[in-house]
Amino acid sequence: MGTRNPVTWLGSPTFPEAARTALADTQLRRNLRNATTTIRGRRAQAVGELPDWERLRRAGEAIKDDVLHHLDRYLEQLEAAVTARGGVVHWARDAAEANDIVLRLCGDAREVVKVKSMATQEIGLNEALAAAGVHAVETDLAELIVQLGDDRPSHILVPAIHRNRSEIREIFRAAGLGPASDDPRVLAEAARAHLRRKFLSCEVAVSGANFAVADTGSVVVLESEGNGRMCLTLPRKLITVMGLEKVVPTWQDLEVFLQLLPRSSTAERMNPYTSTWTGVTPGDGPEEFHLVLLDNGRTATLADPVGRQALRCIRCSACLNVCPVYERTGGRSYGSVYPGPIGAILTPQLVDDPHDEQAASLPFASSLCGACFEVCPVRIDIPSVLTHLRARAVEAKGRSAESVAMAAAAWVFASASRYEKAQKLGSLARLFAHDGRISWLPGPGAAWTSSRDAPVPAREPFREWWRKNRG
Ligand code: SF4
């Protein structure tokens, strides 16, 4: 695997390039539009039921900010509490270290069951395990569809959002699960029968964590299908991989997030399955519990006063469902485990390489409309972080055609006479207009028209019109 951070997918094109291909896929756009429109409406309704929603958001923001300010203290507290209750804590600086730890803990196991986890996707755990001859079975239905289809997830919460029923049936059929129809109930039953065999035969389970409580050492997983609970209780050994920022100080803090998360993500008042466990309990659940605390770029992100707010994220995916860019391009265009608006600000920070063109293109994947901030349950000001990261990306590029054009524009705008001359020159662009739009400009203007149409300049600049008619 080398030292590459697997948070971005190897060989992914930059966002504009990937988006162009995605936009041409009308089926994909239809699937996405249907899914995001439905979930948007349901979320708005679920959130509208709570008169203190804004206060809850502010409470969530404050708790997360407190955690980020005192992360070292809370993590040490968590480690002490987990250890005192019979668990083992492991610290992983990066993806390679985390994968090595999990692989070592798997011992002789050749197959493990997994409950959906962004952290393990972020470190490319399945691939690392496969390279060592260990098969990881995804047990979340959507994650299973992606895995069996040899596909990539396109949504944080609904990884197979880009697939419709008949596509899913075809994937199951090719994998030998053989559902008789594309009725959702029949599809779910085929997956259930397949997974039940795995739950009962695997000795090791791997999970992520939504939260971990520092003062008791309890770990919390929220899911909707019950597969998580099977993973967390049936196998003999449980390995949890958790990003450092998922710690919360006390049980009382969970009260806030257990309201914010379900309504923001699945538009439910309460999460269907909320599992918590604290170390090990003889005769009940796993005999061994290991908690792998993952850094992988988080402490570097923490050092940036603007960018660090991305670490407040509770992975609800509300920002994806309202993003006009995501709705048209889908999650795979982001080329990262984290798609949509949160991916656009988190991925470049975790990758932490301003010369990585693919990651550096992500903060530009937004219309800056602000819809993502409006819905974010922990009030991450995504538009501000986007512009901050855009500036960083432009700075890292050094002198480029874009920076030269911007400098020239600043010079023109600084003088009224230069501005007027430029306007007259600009009206020459009318020569390239077609059907009321300019879709192609020669020279440096091509950089603009390659990704958007330019407006047709007025025949007569406003200042000239004013001088003639009112001056
Ligand atoms: S950034 Fe906010 S809205 Fe988006 S996934 Fe994270 S918590 Fe949810």
PDB file of N, CA, C and O and ligand atoms in Angstrom, residues 156 312-320 342 372 375-378 380 382, ligand 1:
ATOM      1  N   ILE A 156     -22.719   8.801   2.153  1.00  0.00           N
ATOM      2  CA  ILE A 156     -22.230   8.404   3.470  1.00  0.00           C
ATOM      3  C   ILE A 156     -23.184   7.401   4.108  1.00  0.00           C
ATOM      4  O   ILE A 156     -22.770   6.396   4.673  1.00  0.00           O
ATOM      5  N   ARG A 312     -15.939  18.426  13.649  1.00  0.00           N
ATOM      6  CA  ARG A 312     -17.183  18.322  14.430  1.00  0.00           C
ATOM      7  C   ARG A 312     -18.154  17.317  13.795  1.00  0.00           C
ATOM      8  O   ARG A 312     -19.105  16.896  14.414  1.00  0.00           O
ATOM      9  N   CYS A 313     -17.924  16.994  12.538  1.00  0.00           N
ATOM     10  CA  CYS A 313     -18.900  16.229  11.744  1.00  0.00           C
ATOM     11  C   CYS A 313     -19.332  14.933  12.425  1.00  0.00           C
ATOM     12  O   CYS A 313     -18.504  14.173  12.918  1.00  0.00           O
ATOM     13  N   ILE A 314     -20.642  14.691  12.446  1.00  0.00           N
ATOM     14  CA  ILE A 314     -21.154  13.437  13.008  1.00  0.00           C
ATOM     15  C   ILE A 314     -21.651  12.505  11.891  1.00  0.00           C
ATOM     16  O   ILE A 314     -22.383  11.552  12.150  1.00  0.00           O
ATOM     17  N   ARG A 315     -21.245  12.803  10.637  1.00  0.00           N
ATOM     18  CA  ARG A 315     -21.512  11.930   9.486  1.00  0.00           C
ATOM     19  C   ARG A 315     -23.003  11.636   9.305  1.00  0.00           C
ATOM     20  O   ARG A 315     -23.389  10.485   9.103  1.00  0.00           O
ATOM     21  N   CYS A 316     -23.820  12.693   9.374  1.00  0.00           N
ATOM     22  CA  CYS A 316     -25.258  12.477   9.224  1.00  0.00           C
ATOM     23  C   CYS A 316     -25.663  12.451   7.759  1.00  0.00           C
ATOM     24  O   CYS A 316     -26.703  11.922   7.417  1.00  0.00           O
ATOM     25  N   SER A 317     -24.875  13.096   6.898  1.00  0.00           N
ATOM     26  CA  SER A 317     -25.082  13.183   5.449  1.00  0.00           C
ATOM     27  C   SER A 317     -26.166  14.180   5.032  1.00  0.00           C
ATOM     28  O   SER A 317     -26.524  14.249   3.857  1.00  0.00           O
ATOM     29  N   ALA A 318     -26.671  14.986   5.961  1.00  0.00           N
ATOM     30  CA  ALA A 318     -27.681  15.985   5.575  1.00  0.00           C
ATOM     31  C   ALA A 318     -27.128  16.957   4.534  1.00  0.00           C
ATOM     32  O   ALA A 318     -27.850  17.394   3.633  1.00  0.00           O
ATOM     33  N   CYS A 319     -25.847  17.283   4.635  1.00  0.00           N
ATOM     34  CA  CYS A 319     -25.276  18.251   3.687  1.00  0.00           C
ATOM     35  C   CYS A 319     -25.241  17.694   2.262  1.00  0.00           C
ATOM     36  O   CYS A 319     -25.345  18.445   1.296  1.00  0.00           O
ATOM     37  N   LEU A 320     -25.103  16.377   2.143  1.00  0.00           N
ATOM     38  CA  LEU A 320     -25.093  15.770   0.804  1.00  0.00           C
ATOM     39  C   LEU A 320     -26.475  15.915   0.163  1.00  0.00           C
ATOM     40  O   LEU A 320     -26.605  16.240  -1.015  1.00  0.00           O
ATOM     41  N   ILE A 342     -19.204  17.743   2.926  1.00  0.00           N
ATOM     42  CA  ILE A 342     -18.256  17.410   4.004  1.00  0.00           C
ATOM     43  C   ILE A 342     -16.981  16.805   3.407  1.00  0.00           C
ATOM     44  O   ILE A 342     -15.872  17.100   3.871  1.00  0.00           O
ATOM     45  N   CYS A 372     -25.688  23.675   2.778  1.00  0.00           N
ATOM     46  CA  CYS A 372     -25.063  22.671   3.652  1.00  0.00           C
ATOM     47  C   CYS A 372     -24.927  23.188   5.082  1.00  0.00           C
ATOM     48  O   CYS A 372     -25.160  22.447   6.043  1.00  0.00           O
ATOM     49  N   VAL A 375     -28.308  23.094   7.081  1.00  0.00           N
ATOM     50  CA  VAL A 375     -28.826  21.828   7.611  1.00  0.00           C
ATOM     51  C   VAL A 375     -27.863  21.135   8.577  1.00  0.00           C
ATOM     52  O   VAL A 375     -28.265  20.209   9.277  1.00  0.00           O
ATOM     53  N   CYS A 376     -26.629  21.565   8.624  1.00  0.00           N
ATOM     54  CA  CYS A 376     -25.638  20.823   9.422  1.00  0.00           C
ATOM     55  C   CYS A 376     -26.002  20.865  10.911  1.00  0.00           C
ATOM     56  O   CYS A 376     -26.098  21.935  11.506  1.00  0.00           O
ATOM     57  N   PRO A 377     -26.192  19.693  11.528  1.00  0.00           N
ATOM     58  CA  PRO A 377     -26.644  19.671  12.920  1.00  0.00           C
ATOM     59  C   PRO A 377     -25.597  20.158  13.914  1.00  0.00           C
ATOM     60  O   PRO A 377     -25.930  20.432  15.061  1.00  0.00           O
ATOM     61  N   VAL A 378     -24.329  20.253  13.488  1.00  0.00           N
ATOM     62  CA  VAL A 378     -23.307  20.772  14.405  1.00  0.00           C
ATOM     63  C   VAL A 378     -22.724  22.091  13.875  1.00  0.00           C
ATOM     64  O   VAL A 378     -21.643  22.497  14.247  1.00  0.00           O
ATOM     65  N   ILE A 380     -21.373  23.297  11.109  1.00  0.00           N
ATOM     66  CA  ILE A 380     -20.080  23.481  10.443  1.00  0.00           C
ATOM     67  C   ILE A 380     -20.284  24.489   9.316  1.00  0.00           C
ATOM     68  O   ILE A 380     -21.153  24.295   8.456  1.00  0.00           O
ATOM     69  N   ILE A 382     -19.498  25.185   6.370  1.00  0.00           N
ATOM     70  CA  ILE A 382     -18.820  24.554   5.224  1.00  0.00           C
ATOM     71  C   ILE A 382     -18.397  25.586   4.169  1.00  0.00           C
ATOM     72  O   ILE A 382     -17.268  25.543   3.691  1.00  0.00           O
TER      73      ILE A 382
HETATM   74  S1  SF4 B   1     -20.892  18.237   7.738  1.00  0.00           S
HETATM   75 FE1  SF4 B   1     -22.689  18.463   9.033  1.00  0.00          FE
HETATM   76  S2  SF4 B   1     -24.396  17.969   7.641  1.00  0.00           S
HETATM   77 FE2  SF4 B   1     -22.543  17.180   6.655  1.00  0.00          FE
HETATM   78  S3  SF4 B   1     -22.370  15.055   7.302  1.00  0.00           S
HETATM   79 FE3  SF4 B   1     -21.180  16.265   8.769  1.00  0.00          FE
HETATM   80  S4  SF4 B   1     -22.585  16.728  10.441  1.00  0.00           S
HETATM   81 FE4  SF4 B   1     -23.834  16.068   8.713  1.00  0.00          FE
END
